[in-house]
mmCIF file of C-alpha atoms and ligand atoms in Angstrom:
data_model
loop_
_atom_site.group_PDB
_atom_site.id
_atom_site.type_symbol
_atom_site.label_atom_id
_atom_site.label_comp_id
_atom_site.label_asym_id
_atom_site.label_seq_id
_atom_site.Cartn_x
_atom_site.Cartn_y
_atom_site.Cartn_z
ATOM 1 C CA MET A 1 0.075 -0.023 0.027
ATOM 2 C CA THR A 2 1.178 3.290 -0.968
ATOM 3 C CA PRO A 3 1.819 6.118 1.754
ATOM 4 C CA ALA A 4 -0.958 8.073 0.016
ATOM 5 C CA GLU A 5 -3.535 5.418 -0.002
ATOM 6 C CA GLN A 6 -2.760 4.804 3.729
ATOM 7 C CA GLN A 7 -3.414 8.452 4.428
ATOM 8 C CA VAL A 8 -6.512 8.611 2.348
ATOM 9 C CA ARG A 9 -7.759 5.430 4.214
ATOM 10 C CA GLU A 10 -6.943 7.331 7.801
ATOM 11 C CA HIS A 11 -8.802 10.365 6.509
ATOM 12 C CA LEU A 12 -11.784 8.509 5.503
ATOM 13 C CA ALA A 13 -11.952 6.437 8.590
ATOM 14 C CA ALA A 14 -11.620 9.746 10.519
ATOM 15 C CA LEU A 15 -14.493 11.314 8.607
ATOM 16 C CA TYR A 16 -16.917 8.404 9.731
ATOM 17 C CA ARG A 17 -15.942 9.043 13.261
ATOM 18 C CA LEU A 18 -16.323 12.557 13.051
ATOM 19 C CA LEU A 19 -19.673 12.312 11.298
ATOM 20 C CA ASP A 20 -20.831 9.720 13.838
ATOM 21 C CA ARG A 21 -19.927 12.429 16.608
ATOM 22 C CA MET A 22 -21.976 15.032 14.457
ATOM 23 C CA GLY A 23 -25.097 12.683 14.653
ATOM 24 C CA LEU A 24 -25.166 12.194 10.863
ATOM 25 C CA GLY A 25 -25.326 8.541 11.008
ATOM 26 C CA HIS A 26 -28.528 6.722 9.948
ATOM 27 C CA ARG A 27 -27.814 3.143 11.300
ATOM 28 C CA ILE A 28 -25.952 1.409 8.706
ATOM 29 C CA TYR A 29 -27.143 3.567 5.716
ATOM 30 C CA SER A 30 -25.010 6.594 5.464
ATOM 31 C CA HIS A 31 -21.882 6.029 3.457
ATOM 32 C CA HIS A 32 -18.938 7.748 2.457
ATOM 33 C CA SER A 33 -16.033 6.896 0.059
ATOM 34 C CA ALA A 34 -12.711 8.263 -1.362
ATOM 35 C CA ARG A 35 -10.897 7.365 -4.588
ATOM 36 C CA VAL A 36 -7.983 5.047 -4.318
ATOM 37 C CA PRO A 37 -5.148 7.460 -4.873
ATOM 38 C CA GLY A 38 -3.509 6.641 -8.456
ATOM 39 C CA ASP A 39 -6.268 4.028 -9.139
ATOM 40 C CA PRO A 40 -9.300 5.349 -10.942
ATOM 41 C CA GLU A 41 -11.061 2.012 -11.213
ATOM 42 C CA HIS A 42 -11.543 1.613 -7.363
ATOM 43 C CA MET A 43 -12.979 3.484 -4.546
ATOM 44 C CA LEU A 44 -12.707 2.792 -0.688
ATOM 45 C CA LEU A 45 -15.782 1.935 1.184
ATOM 46 C CA PRO A 46 -16.717 -0.168 4.322
ATOM 47 C CA ALA A 47 -18.711 -3.411 4.191
ATOM 48 C CA PHE A 48 -22.335 -2.981 3.974
ATOM 49 C CA GLY A 49 -23.838 -3.234 7.433
ATOM 50 C CA VAL A 50 -20.973 -1.586 9.425
ATOM 51 C CA LEU A 51 -21.765 1.363 11.911
ATOM 52 C CA LEU A 52 -19.864 4.623 11.476
ATOM 53 C CA GLU A 53 -18.331 4.265 14.796
ATOM 54 C CA GLU A 54 -16.667 0.680 13.575
ATOM 55 C CA VAL A 55 -14.943 2.111 10.611
ATOM 56 C CA SER A 56 -11.164 2.180 10.738
ATOM 57 C CA ALA A 57 -8.332 2.457 8.020
ATOM 58 C CA SER A 58 -7.993 -1.217 7.436
ATOM 59 C CA THR A 59 -11.433 -2.078 7.301
ATOM 60 C CA LEU A 60 -12.097 -0.123 4.032
ATOM 61 C CA MET A 61 -12.586 -2.378 1.021
ATOM 62 C CA LYS A 62 -11.764 -1.462 -2.442
ATOM 63 C CA ILE A 63 -14.733 -1.386 -4.764
ATOM 64 C CA ASN A 64 -14.692 -1.646 -8.473
ATOM 65 C CA ARG A 65 -17.031 0.266 -10.779
ATOM 66 C CA ALA A 66 -19.480 -2.851 -10.834
ATOM 67 C CA GLY A 67 -20.005 -2.255 -7.011
ATOM 68 C CA GLU A 68 -18.038 -5.470 -5.904
ATOM 69 C CA SER A 69 -15.501 -5.734 -3.266
ATOM 70 C CA VAL A 70 -12.141 -6.522 -4.920
ATOM 71 C CA ASP A 71 -9.958 -6.265 -1.739
ATOM 72 C CA PRO A 72 -10.937 -8.252 0.032
ATOM 73 C CA PRO A 73 -12.834 -10.171 -2.639
ATOM 74 C CA GLY A 74 -16.303 -11.230 -2.052
ATOM 75 C CA VAL A 75 -17.451 -9.004 0.961
ATOM 76 C CA ASP A 76 -21.019 -7.875 1.097
ATOM 77 C CA SER A 77 -20.916 -4.447 -0.414
ATOM 78 C CA ASN A 78 -23.863 -1.740 -0.695
ATOM 79 C CA GLN A 79 -25.042 -1.490 -4.225
ATOM 80 C CA ALA A 80 -27.171 1.657 -3.755
ATOM 81 C CA ALA A 81 -23.873 3.278 -2.298
ATOM 82 C CA SER A 82 -21.926 2.259 -5.375
ATOM 83 C CA ILE A 83 -24.468 3.639 -7.740
ATOM 84 C CA LEU A 84 -24.476 7.002 -6.040
ATOM 85 C CA HIS A 85 -20.817 7.408 -5.457
ATOM 86 C CA TRP A 86 -19.662 6.200 -8.879
ATOM 87 C CA ALA A 87 -22.161 8.621 -10.398
ATOM 88 C CA ALA A 88 -20.104 11.437 -8.967
ATOM 89 C CA TYR A 89 -16.627 9.982 -9.524
ATOM 90 C CA ASN A 90 -17.505 9.046 -13.219
ATOM 91 C CA ALA A 91 -18.704 12.456 -13.942
ATOM 92 C CA ARG A 92 -16.107 14.702 -12.411
ATOM 93 C CA ASP A 93 -12.347 13.913 -12.207
ATOM 94 C CA ASP A 94 -11.978 16.431 -9.301
ATOM 95 C CA VAL A 95 -14.050 14.709 -6.983
ATOM 96 C CA MET A 96 -11.869 12.550 -4.621
ATOM 97 C CA CYS A 97 -14.411 11.858 -1.830
ATOM 98 C CA VAL A 98 -18.018 11.435 -1.860
ATOM 99 C CA ALA A 99 -20.264 11.588 1.293
ATOM 100 C CA HIS A 100 -24.054 10.568 1.378
ATOM 101 C CA TYR A 101 -26.211 10.794 4.491
ATOM 102 C CA HIS A 102 -29.624 11.349 5.556
ATOM 103 C CA SER A 103 -29.767 13.978 8.171
ATOM 104 C CA ALA A 104 -33.167 15.427 8.988
ATOM 105 C CA ALA A 105 -31.951 18.950 8.275
ATOM 106 C CA THR A 106 -30.978 18.237 4.634
ATOM 107 C CA VAL A 107 -33.782 16.130 4.021
ATOM 108 C CA ALA A 108 -36.038 18.918 5.133
ATOM 109 C CA VAL A 109 -34.491 21.570 3.244
ATOM 110 C CA GLY A 110 -34.202 19.351 0.098
ATOM 111 C CA ALA A 111 -37.957 18.824 0.189
ATOM 112 C CA LEU A 112 -38.592 22.432 0.256
ATOM 113 C CA GLU A 113 -39.426 23.962 -3.189
ATOM 114 C CA ALA A 114 -37.238 26.970 -2.629
ATOM 115 C CA GLY A 115 -34.434 24.454 -1.240
ATOM 116 C CA LEU A 116 -31.405 26.066 0.594
ATOM 117 C CA LEU A 117 -31.814 29.795 0.998
ATOM 118 C CA PRO A 118 -28.892 32.245 1.056
ATOM 119 C CA MET A 119 -29.983 33.202 4.622
ATOM 120 C CA SER A 120 -26.878 32.571 6.385
ATOM 121 C CA GLN A 121 -23.020 33.288 5.533
ATOM 122 C CA GLY A 122 -22.479 29.393 5.410
ATOM 123 C CA ALA A 123 -25.342 28.984 3.145
ATOM 124 C CA MET A 124 -24.350 31.957 0.931
ATOM 125 C CA GLN A 125 -21.293 29.955 -0.220
ATOM 126 C CA PHE A 126 -23.920 27.433 -1.985
ATOM 127 C CA TYR A 127 -25.677 30.408 -3.729
ATOM 128 C CA ASN A 128 -26.638 29.279 -7.141
ATOM 129 C CA ARG A 129 -23.944 26.736 -6.643
ATOM 130 C CA ILE A 130 -25.935 23.680 -5.266
ATOM 131 C CA GLY A 131 -27.669 20.779 -7.293
ATOM 132 C CA TYR A 132 -31.110 19.273 -6.662
ATOM 133 C CA HIS A 133 -32.050 15.664 -7.767
ATOM 134 C CA ASP A 134 -35.631 14.790 -7.828
ATOM 135 C CA TYR A 135 -36.517 11.276 -6.075
ATOM 136 C CA GLU A 136 -36.873 8.316 -8.243
ATOM 137 C CA GLY A 137 -37.257 5.700 -5.502
ATOM 138 C CA PRO A 138 -34.539 3.693 -3.691
ATOM 139 C CA THR A 139 -31.209 3.956 -5.711
ATOM 140 C CA PHE A 140 -30.799 0.524 -7.418
ATOM 141 C CA ASN A 141 -30.740 1.495 -10.871
ATOM 142 C CA PRO A 142 -27.474 2.557 -12.577
ATOM 143 C CA ASP A 143 -29.679 4.257 -15.303
ATOM 144 C CA GLU A 144 -30.094 7.189 -12.558
ATOM 145 C CA GLN A 145 -26.435 7.747 -12.800
ATOM 146 C CA PRO A 146 -26.552 10.256 -15.867
ATOM 147 C CA ARG A 147 -29.221 12.203 -14.209
ATOM 148 C CA LEU A 148 -27.431 12.218 -11.013
ATOM 149 C CA ALA A 149 -24.562 13.522 -12.777
ATOM 150 C CA ALA A 150 -26.308 16.073 -14.632
ATOM 151 C CA ASP A 151 -27.878 17.648 -11.615
ATOM 152 C CA LEU A 152 -24.564 17.576 -9.679
ATOM 153 C CA SER A 153 -22.948 19.574 -12.891
ATOM 154 C CA THR A 154 -20.161 21.464 -11.461
ATOM 155 C CA HIS A 155 -21.465 21.841 -7.864
ATOM 156 C CA ARG A 156 -19.859 20.251 -4.817
ATOM 157 C CA VAL A 157 -23.344 19.512 -3.109
ATOM 158 C CA LEU A 158 -26.362 17.495 -4.610
ATOM 159 C CA LEU A 159 -29.293 17.720 -2.384
ATOM 160 C CA LEU A 160 -31.461 14.498 -3.178
ATOM 161 C CA ARG A 161 -34.963 15.523 -2.693
ATOM 162 C CA ASN A 162 -36.938 13.669 -0.172
ATOM 163 C CA HIS A 163 -33.777 11.618 0.286
ATOM 164 C CA GLY A 164 -30.470 13.229 2.016
ATOM 165 C CA ALA A 165 -27.391 14.846 0.561
ATOM 166 C CA LEU A 166 -24.615 14.030 -1.555
ATOM 167 C CA VAL A 167 -21.385 16.141 -0.878
ATOM 168 C CA CYS A 168 -18.592 15.844 -3.329
ATOM 169 C CA GLY A 169 -15.197 17.213 -2.202
ATOM 170 C CA ARG A 170 -11.728 17.350 -3.758
ATOM 171 C CA SER A 171 -10.257 15.779 -0.767
ATOM 172 C CA VAL A 172 -11.717 14.113 2.601
ATOM 173 C CA ALA A 173 -10.937 17.292 4.314
ATOM 174 C CA GLU A 174 -13.059 19.387 1.987
ATOM 175 C CA THR A 175 -15.988 16.875 2.269
ATOM 176 C CA TYR A 176 -15.712 17.297 6.047
ATOM 177 C CA VAL A 177 -15.954 20.932 5.993
ATOM 178 C CA LEU A 178 -18.708 21.169 3.167
ATOM 179 C CA ILE A 179 -20.963 18.689 5.317
ATOM 180 C CA ASP A 180 -20.518 20.786 8.510
ATOM 181 C CA ASP A 181 -21.184 23.968 6.709
ATOM 182 C CA LEU A 182 -24.181 22.464 4.833
ATOM 183 C CA GLU A 183 -25.642 20.842 8.005
ATOM 184 C CA LYS A 184 -25.439 24.301 9.920
ATOM 185 C CA ALA A 185 -26.959 26.182 7.105
ATOM 186 C CA CYS A 186 -29.913 23.876 6.796
ATOM 187 C CA LYS A 187 -30.449 23.982 10.412
ATOM 188 C CA SER A 188 -30.396 27.601 10.691
ATOM 189 C CA GLN A 189 -32.882 28.054 7.935
ATOM 190 C CA LEU A 190 -35.408 25.529 9.384
ATOM 191 C CA LEU A 191 -34.978 27.387 12.575
ATOM 192 C CA ALA A 192 -35.717 30.560 11.142
ATOM 193 C CA MET A 193 -38.679 28.979 8.978
ATOM 194 C CA SER A 194 -40.178 27.535 12.163
ATOM 195 C CA SER A 195 -40.737 31.096 13.702
ATOM 196 C CA GLY A 196 -43.102 31.936 11.211
ATOM 197 C CA ALA A 197 -41.606 35.168 10.861
ATOM 198 C CA GLU A 198 -40.652 36.707 7.627
ATOM 199 C CA ILE A 199 -37.150 35.990 6.526
ATOM 200 C CA ARG A 200 -34.732 38.794 5.376
ATOM 201 C CA LEU A 201 -32.283 37.824 2.743
ATOM 202 C CA PRO A 202 -29.437 39.758 1.480
ATOM 203 C CA PRO A 203 -29.631 41.248 -2.175
ATOM 204 C CA HIS A 204 -28.414 39.068 -4.909
ATOM 205 C CA GLU A 205 -25.303 41.030 -5.254
ATOM 206 C CA VAL A 206 -24.035 40.483 -1.745
ATOM 207 C CA CYS A 207 -24.890 36.525 -2.082
ATOM 208 C CA GLU A 208 -23.073 36.356 -5.303
ATOM 209 C CA LEU A 209 -20.033 38.466 -3.865
ATOM 210 C CA THR A 210 -20.012 35.957 -0.749
ATOM 211 C CA ALA A 211 -20.117 32.823 -2.916
ATOM 212 C CA GLN A 212 -17.278 34.190 -5.215
ATOM 213 C CA TYR A 213 -15.433 34.983 -2.121
ATOM 214 C CA PHE A 214 -15.580 31.428 -0.736
ATOM 215 C CA ALA A 215 -14.850 30.113 -4.422
ATOM 216 C CA ALA A 216 -11.686 32.473 -4.684
ATOM 217 C CA THR A 217 -10.299 31.547 -1.141
ATOM 218 C CA MET A 218 -10.279 27.902 -2.056
ATOM 219 C CA PRO A 219 -8.265 27.281 -5.216
ATOM 220 C CA GLN A 220 -7.071 24.232 -3.036
ATOM 221 C CA PRO A 221 -9.392 22.117 -1.320
ATOM 222 C CA ARG A 222 -10.855 23.536 1.850
ATOM 223 C CA GLY A 223 -10.220 22.427 5.285
ATOM 224 C CA GLU A 224 -6.761 20.729 4.682
ATOM 225 C CA SER A 225 -4.481 23.215 6.179
ATOM 226 C CA ARG A 226 -6.426 24.001 9.410
ATOM 227 C CA ASP A 227 -10.138 22.790 9.841
ATOM 228 C CA PHE A 228 -9.398 18.946 9.124
ATOM 229 C CA PRO A 229 -6.114 18.776 11.280
ATOM 230 C CA ALA A 230 -7.915 20.550 14.136
ATOM 231 C CA ALA A 231 -10.507 17.789 13.913
ATOM 232 C CA LEU A 232 -7.946 14.946 13.765
ATOM 233 C CA ARG A 233 -6.413 16.303 16.943
ATOM 234 C CA GLN A 234 -9.708 16.319 18.645
ATOM 235 C CA LEU A 235 -10.134 12.578 17.569
ATOM 236 C CA GLU A 236 -6.646 11.842 19.106
ATOM 237 C CA ARG A 237 -7.306 13.434 22.266
ATOM 238 C CA LEU A 238 -10.626 11.532 22.599
ATOM 239 C CA GLY A 239 -8.491 8.319 22.015
ATOM 240 C CA VAL A 240 -10.796 7.350 18.904
ATOM 241 C CA GLU A 241 -8.736 4.430 16.979
ATOM 242 C CA TYR A 242 -9.521 5.232 13.620
ATOM 243 C CA LYS A 243 -5.970 4.637 12.256
ATOM 244 C CA HIS A 244 -5.643 0.911 12.924
HETATM 245 ZN ZN1 LIG B 1 -29.522 7.174 0.953
#
């Protein structure tokens, strides 16, 4: 195994543990993957049926484009996960890590006709930069992949209406930051909407300026230099054994 693959394995395992601590699990049905560095034919994913808190670097399997585990071979893999994740990887070379989860906040905002409003600074980074994909039933049909890819377009986040979120980062670190920002943006919006009061939104120009600022400050994947290392330090302090 290359040092690059070992590092991606550790980062992806850490992502599972972080999302578990954020309450973003859904029993065994939230799944997150990363490309194997230098190997475009395979991604890393845990066996089907594993809890977020059970994932560590060595338990991640290599999954081929057919959704089969090739290393170790023959292990039960999640076919729906494979269809979703490969849809993003096949569509975009810059996507290195894909996260899929069903948080109440992203399901709720995704079900709103208006979707995510530019109501908070965190939400404004996604202003006109978020995709929506209409629900077609449980993801078991590879024919859905071109439509998923078209709806993802050039965005980093795809809200799967009536289902959950698909977050596509250029690294595990960036995916972590996007998930955290998206989750907080959705929760803030729902909290404001639940008040029943009229919501004040900034003008279009300010939303666009903010989105452009976020884009300009991240020519490199976000979170790699500060946010994700800080999160890893927290896991270390807590004694979370994700590296083994
Ligand atoms: Zn799902």
